[in-house]
CSV table of C-alpha atoms in Angstrom, one decimal:
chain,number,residue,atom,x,y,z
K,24,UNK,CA,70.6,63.2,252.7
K,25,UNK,CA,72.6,66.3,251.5
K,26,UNK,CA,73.7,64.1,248.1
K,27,UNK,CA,69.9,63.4,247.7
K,28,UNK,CA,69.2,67.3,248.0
K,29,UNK,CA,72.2,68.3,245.5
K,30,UNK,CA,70.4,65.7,243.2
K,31,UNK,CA,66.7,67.0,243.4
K,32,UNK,CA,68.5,70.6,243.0
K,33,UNK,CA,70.4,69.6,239.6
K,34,UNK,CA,67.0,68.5,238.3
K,35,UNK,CA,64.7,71.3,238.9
K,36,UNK,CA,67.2,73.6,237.5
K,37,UNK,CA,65.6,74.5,233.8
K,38,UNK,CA,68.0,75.0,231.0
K,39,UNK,CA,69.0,77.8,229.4
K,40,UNK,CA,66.9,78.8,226.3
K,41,UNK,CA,67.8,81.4,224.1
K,42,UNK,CA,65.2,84.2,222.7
K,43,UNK,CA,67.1,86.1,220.4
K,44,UNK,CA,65.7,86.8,216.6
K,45,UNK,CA,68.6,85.4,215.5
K,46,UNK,CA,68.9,82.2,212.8
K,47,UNK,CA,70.7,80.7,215.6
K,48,UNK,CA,70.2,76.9,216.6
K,49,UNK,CA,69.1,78.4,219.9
K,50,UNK,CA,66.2,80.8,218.5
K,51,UNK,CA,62.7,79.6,219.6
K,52,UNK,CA,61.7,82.1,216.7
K,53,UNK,CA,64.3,81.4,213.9
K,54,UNK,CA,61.9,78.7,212.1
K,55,UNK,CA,58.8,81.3,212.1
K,56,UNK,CA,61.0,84.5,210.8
K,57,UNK,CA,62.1,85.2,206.8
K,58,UNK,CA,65.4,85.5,206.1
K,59,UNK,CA,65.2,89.0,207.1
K,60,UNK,CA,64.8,88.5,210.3
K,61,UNK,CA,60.6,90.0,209.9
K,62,UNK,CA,57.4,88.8,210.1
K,63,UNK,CA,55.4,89.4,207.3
K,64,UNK,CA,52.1,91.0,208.4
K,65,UNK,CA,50.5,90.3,204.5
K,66,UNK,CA,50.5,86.8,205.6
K,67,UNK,CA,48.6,87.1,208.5
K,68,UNK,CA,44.9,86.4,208.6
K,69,UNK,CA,43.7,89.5,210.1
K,70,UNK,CA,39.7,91.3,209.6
K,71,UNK,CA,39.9,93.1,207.3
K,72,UNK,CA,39.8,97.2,208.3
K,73,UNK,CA,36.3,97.6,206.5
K,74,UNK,CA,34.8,94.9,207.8
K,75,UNK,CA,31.2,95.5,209.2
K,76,UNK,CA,30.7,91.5,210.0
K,77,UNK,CA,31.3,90.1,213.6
K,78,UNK,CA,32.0,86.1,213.0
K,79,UNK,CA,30.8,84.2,216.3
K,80,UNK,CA,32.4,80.4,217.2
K,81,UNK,CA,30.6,77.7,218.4
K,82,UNK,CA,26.9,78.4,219.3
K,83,UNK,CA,27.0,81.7,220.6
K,84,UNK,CA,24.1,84.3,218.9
K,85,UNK,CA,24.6,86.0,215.9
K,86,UNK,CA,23.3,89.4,215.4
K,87,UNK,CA,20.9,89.9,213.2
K,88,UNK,CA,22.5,92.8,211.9
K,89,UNK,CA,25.7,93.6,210.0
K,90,UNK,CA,26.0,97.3,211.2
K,91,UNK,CA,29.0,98.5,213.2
K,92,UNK,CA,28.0,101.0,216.3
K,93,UNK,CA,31.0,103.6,215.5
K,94,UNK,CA,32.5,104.8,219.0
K,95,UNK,CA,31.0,108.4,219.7
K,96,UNK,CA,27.9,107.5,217.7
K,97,UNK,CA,26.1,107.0,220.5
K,98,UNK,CA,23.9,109.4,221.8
K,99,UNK,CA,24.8,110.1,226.0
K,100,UNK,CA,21.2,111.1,228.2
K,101,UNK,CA,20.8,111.6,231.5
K,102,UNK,CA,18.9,109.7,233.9
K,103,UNK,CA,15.8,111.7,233.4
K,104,UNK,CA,16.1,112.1,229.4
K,105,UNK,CA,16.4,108.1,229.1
K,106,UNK,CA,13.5,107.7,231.4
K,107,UNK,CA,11.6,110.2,229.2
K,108,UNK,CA,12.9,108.5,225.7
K,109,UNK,CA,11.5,105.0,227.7
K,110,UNK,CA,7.7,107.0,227.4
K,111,UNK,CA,8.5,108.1,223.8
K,112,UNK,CA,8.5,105.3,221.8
K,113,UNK,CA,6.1,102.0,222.0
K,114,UNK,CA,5.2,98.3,220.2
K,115,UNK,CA,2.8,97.7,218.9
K,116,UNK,CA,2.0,93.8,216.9
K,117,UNK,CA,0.6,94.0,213.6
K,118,UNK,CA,0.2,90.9,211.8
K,119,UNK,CA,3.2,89.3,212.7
K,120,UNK,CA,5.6,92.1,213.2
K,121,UNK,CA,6.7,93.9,216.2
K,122,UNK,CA,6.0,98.0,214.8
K,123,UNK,CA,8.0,101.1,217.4
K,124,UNK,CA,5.5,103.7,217.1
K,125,UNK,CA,6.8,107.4,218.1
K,126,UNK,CA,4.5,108.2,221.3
K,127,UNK,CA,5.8,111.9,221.8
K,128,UNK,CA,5.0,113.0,218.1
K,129,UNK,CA,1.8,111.4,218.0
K,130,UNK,CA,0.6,112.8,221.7
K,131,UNK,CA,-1.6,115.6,219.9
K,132,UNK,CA,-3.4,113.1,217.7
K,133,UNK,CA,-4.1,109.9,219.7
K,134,UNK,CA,-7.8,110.7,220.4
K,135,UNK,CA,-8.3,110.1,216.4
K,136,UNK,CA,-8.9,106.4,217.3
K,137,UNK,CA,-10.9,105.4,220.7
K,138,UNK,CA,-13.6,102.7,222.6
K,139,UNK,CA,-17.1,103.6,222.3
K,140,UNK,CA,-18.1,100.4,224.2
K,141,UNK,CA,-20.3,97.1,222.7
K,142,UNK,CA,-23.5,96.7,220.9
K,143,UNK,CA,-25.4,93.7,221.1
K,144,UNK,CA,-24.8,90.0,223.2
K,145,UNK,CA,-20.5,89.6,223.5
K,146,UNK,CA,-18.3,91.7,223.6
K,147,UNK,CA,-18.8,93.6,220.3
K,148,UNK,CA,-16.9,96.3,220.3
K,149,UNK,CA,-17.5,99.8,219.2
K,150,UNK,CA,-14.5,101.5,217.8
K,151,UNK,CA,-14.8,105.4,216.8
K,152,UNK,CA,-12.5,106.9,214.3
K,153,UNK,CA,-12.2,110.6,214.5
K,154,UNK,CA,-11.4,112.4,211.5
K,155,UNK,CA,-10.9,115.9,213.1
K,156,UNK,CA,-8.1,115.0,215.3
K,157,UNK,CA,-5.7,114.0,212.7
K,158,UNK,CA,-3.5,116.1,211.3
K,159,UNK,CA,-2.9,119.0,209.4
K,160,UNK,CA,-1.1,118.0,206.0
K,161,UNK,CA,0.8,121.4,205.8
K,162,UNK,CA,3.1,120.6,208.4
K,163,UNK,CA,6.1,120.2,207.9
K,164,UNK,CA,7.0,116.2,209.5
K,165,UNK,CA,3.9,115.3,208.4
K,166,UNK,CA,4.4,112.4,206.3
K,167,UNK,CA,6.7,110.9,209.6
K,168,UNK,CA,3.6,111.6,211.6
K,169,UNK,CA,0.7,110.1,209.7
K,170,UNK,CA,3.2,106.6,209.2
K,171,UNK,CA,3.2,106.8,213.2
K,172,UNK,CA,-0.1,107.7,213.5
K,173,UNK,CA,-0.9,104.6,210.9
K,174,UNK,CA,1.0,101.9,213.1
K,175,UNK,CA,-0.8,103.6,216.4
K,176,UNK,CA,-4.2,103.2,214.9
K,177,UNK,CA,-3.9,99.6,213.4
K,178,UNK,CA,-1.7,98.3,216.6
K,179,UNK,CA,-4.5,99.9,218.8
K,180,UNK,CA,-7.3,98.3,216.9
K,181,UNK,CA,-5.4,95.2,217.4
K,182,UNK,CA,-6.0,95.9,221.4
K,183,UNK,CA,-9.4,96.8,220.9
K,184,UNK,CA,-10.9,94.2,219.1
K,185,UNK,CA,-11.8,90.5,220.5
K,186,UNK,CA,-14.8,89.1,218.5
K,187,UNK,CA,-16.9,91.4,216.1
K,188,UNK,CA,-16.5,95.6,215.6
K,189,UNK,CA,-18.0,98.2,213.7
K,190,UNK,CA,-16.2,101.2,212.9
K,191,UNK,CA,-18.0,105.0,213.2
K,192,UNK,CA,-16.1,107.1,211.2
K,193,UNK,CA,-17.2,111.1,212.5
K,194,UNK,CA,-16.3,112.7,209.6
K,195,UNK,CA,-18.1,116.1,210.4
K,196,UNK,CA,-16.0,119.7,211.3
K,197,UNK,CA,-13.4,117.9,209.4
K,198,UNK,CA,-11.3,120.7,207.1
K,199,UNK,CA,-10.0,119.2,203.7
K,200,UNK,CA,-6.3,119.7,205.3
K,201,UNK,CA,-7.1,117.2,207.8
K,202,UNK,CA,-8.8,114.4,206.0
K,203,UNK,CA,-6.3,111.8,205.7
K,204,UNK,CA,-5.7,110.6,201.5
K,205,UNK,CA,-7.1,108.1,199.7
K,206,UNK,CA,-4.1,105.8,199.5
K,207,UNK,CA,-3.8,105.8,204.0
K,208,UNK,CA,-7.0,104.8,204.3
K,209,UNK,CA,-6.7,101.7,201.3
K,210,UNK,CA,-3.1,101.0,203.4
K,211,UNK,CA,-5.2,100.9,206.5
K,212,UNK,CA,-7.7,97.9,205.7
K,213,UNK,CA,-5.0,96.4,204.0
K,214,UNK,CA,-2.4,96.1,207.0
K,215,UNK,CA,-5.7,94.9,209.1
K,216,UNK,CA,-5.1,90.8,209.2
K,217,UNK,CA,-7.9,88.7,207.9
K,218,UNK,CA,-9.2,88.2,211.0
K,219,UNK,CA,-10.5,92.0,211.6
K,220,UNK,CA,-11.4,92.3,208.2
K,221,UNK,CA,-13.7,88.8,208.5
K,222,UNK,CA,-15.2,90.3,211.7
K,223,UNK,CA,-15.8,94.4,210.7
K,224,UNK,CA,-19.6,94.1,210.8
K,225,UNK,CA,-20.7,97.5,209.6
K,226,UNK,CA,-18.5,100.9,209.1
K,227,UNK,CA,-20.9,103.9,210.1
K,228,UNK,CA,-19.9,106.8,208.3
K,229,UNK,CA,-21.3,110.4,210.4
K,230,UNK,CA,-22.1,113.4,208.6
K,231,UNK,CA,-20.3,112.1,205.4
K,232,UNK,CA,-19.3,115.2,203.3
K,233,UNK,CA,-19.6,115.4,199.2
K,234,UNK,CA,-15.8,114.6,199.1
K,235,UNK,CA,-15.9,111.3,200.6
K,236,UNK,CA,-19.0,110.1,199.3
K,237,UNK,CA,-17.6,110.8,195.9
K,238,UNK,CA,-14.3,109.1,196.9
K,239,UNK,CA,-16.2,105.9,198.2
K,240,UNK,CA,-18.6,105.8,194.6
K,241,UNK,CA,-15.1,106.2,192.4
K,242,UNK,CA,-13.5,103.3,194.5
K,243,UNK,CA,-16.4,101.3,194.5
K,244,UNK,CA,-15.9,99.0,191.3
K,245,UNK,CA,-12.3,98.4,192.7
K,246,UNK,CA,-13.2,96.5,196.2
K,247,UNK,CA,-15.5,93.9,197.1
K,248,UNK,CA,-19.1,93.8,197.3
K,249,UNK,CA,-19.1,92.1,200.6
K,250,UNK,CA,-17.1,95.3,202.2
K,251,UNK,CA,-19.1,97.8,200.2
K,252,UNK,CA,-22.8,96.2,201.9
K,253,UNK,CA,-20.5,97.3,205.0
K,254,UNK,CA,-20.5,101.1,204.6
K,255,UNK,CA,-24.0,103.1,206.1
K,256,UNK,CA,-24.1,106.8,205.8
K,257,UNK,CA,-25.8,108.5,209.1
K,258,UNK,CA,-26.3,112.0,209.2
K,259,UNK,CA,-27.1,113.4,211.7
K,260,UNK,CA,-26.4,111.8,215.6
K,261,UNK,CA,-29.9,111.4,216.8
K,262,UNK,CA,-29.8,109.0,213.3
K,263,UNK,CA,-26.5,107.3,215.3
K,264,UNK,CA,-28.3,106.8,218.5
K,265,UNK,CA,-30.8,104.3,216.9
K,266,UNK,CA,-28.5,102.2,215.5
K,267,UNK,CA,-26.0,102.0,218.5
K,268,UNK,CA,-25.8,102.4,222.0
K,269,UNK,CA,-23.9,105.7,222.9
K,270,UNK,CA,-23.2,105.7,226.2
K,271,UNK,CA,-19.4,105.3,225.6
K,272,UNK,CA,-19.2,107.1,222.5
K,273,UNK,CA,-17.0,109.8,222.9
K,274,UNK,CA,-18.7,112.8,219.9
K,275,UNK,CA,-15.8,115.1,220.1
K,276,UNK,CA,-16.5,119.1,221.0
K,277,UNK,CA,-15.8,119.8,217.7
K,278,UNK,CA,-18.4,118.0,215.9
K,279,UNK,CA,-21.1,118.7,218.8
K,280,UNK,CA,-20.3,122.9,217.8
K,281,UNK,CA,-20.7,121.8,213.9
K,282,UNK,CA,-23.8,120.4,215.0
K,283,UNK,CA,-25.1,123.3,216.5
K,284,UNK,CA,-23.9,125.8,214.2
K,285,UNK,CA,-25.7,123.2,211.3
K,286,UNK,CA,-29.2,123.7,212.8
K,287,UNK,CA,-29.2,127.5,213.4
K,288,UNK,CA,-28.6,127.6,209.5
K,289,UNK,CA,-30.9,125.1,208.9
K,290,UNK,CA,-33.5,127.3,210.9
K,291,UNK,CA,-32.2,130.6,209.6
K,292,UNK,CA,-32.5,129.5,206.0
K,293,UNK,CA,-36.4,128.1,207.1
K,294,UNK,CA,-37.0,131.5,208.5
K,295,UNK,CA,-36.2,133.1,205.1
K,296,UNK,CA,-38.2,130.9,202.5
């Protein structure tokens, strides 16, 4: 029995290995090293140190992006700011996109777009568009405000819509410095998909000023006939109320005092023919 043990013992023993860097016959490392004795780190198939690209094995995800979050780029909240930055920003799907829209800039301006209820059998909608709740173009962010505003109105319409829509477009107590340009409006109907352009029925224009009449006659060669037989001006809102129901309607409190101020010169300038 004890020669049996001595023999398991001589066995299990492991030999002595040597680890030195030395060229020795002994040196795990002697056929990996130069002559010097130093691994050469040129050699070595490292990332390089400006890389921005991640490289993924196997099937893992890519990312869809090639940008590098620097440490300390990063901005740190607290529990309440990141519950607050959660309300700031929303998606909205146009067409086929996913758009963030900017919630807390826009706050002041969201009535500009709004449900006025349905006309006729289905749901029709009515969708009112007022003018005197954009913004002012003399502020200063206001180009980052009116591409918010753009995604909010054309994501919301989006929402709004489920078989045919008219637009009424309140134009009146409408300042110059708040109607948006030309080229906003022409972006609008063309983000709208085909699908909300095939269905607009009729865009209702209230209390259309000299401005945009003139606008809408200068554009007129340049888009179709089909959307042209769309646009009606009405002006005044009893002139609304026969063509649509306004129950839902929202006529903001601006446009009824530019109503009322409209008729007592109407009747003062009767009073002194």
């Amino acid at each position: 029995l004890l020669h049996s043990l001595l023999t398991l013992r001589k066995k299990l023993i492991a030999p002595d290995i040597s680890l030195t860097l030395d060229h020795s016959e002994e040196s795990v490392l002697s056929d990996d090293l130069d002559e010097s004795g130093e691994i050469d780190l040129d050699d070595l198939d490292t990332p390089s140190e400006n890389s921005n690209e991640f490289e993924w094995e196997d099937d893992l995800p890519k990312p869809k992006t090639t940008d590098v979050i620097r440490k300390g780029s990063l901005t740190e909240y607290t529990a309440a700011e990141e519950k607050d930055d959660g309300r700031r920003w929303r998606m909205f799907r146009i067409g086929e996109q996913d758009h963030r829209v900017d919630m807390k800039a826009i706050e002041p301006y969201k009535k500009v777009i709004s449900h006025g209820g349905y006309y006729g059998d289905g749901l029709n909608a009515i969708v009112v568009f007022a003018v005197c709740f954009m913004p002012e173009s003399s502020q200063p962010n206001y180009r980052y405000l009116m591409d918010n505003l753009f995604k909010y109105v054309i994501g919301t319409l989006e929402l709004l819509v489920a078989e045919n829509y008219m637009i009424v477009y309140l134009n009146g107590a409408t300042t110059r410095r708040k109607m948006p340009s030309l080229g906003w409006l022409r972006k609008c109907y063309q983000q709208i998909d085909r699908r909300l352009r095939k269905n607009l029925k009729s865009l209702i224009i209230v209390h259309p000023s000299w401005f945009i009449r003139t606008i809408l006659a200068i554009t007129k060669p340049f888009i179709s006939s089909k959307f042209s037989q769309k646009i009606r001006y009405v002006f005044t809102l009893a002139e609304l109320a026969e063509l649509i129901p306004m129950e839902y309607v929202g006529i903001p409190d601006c446009i009824k005092q530019y109503v009322l101020l409209f008729k007592h010169v109407l009747r003062y300038s009767i009073q002194n023919l």
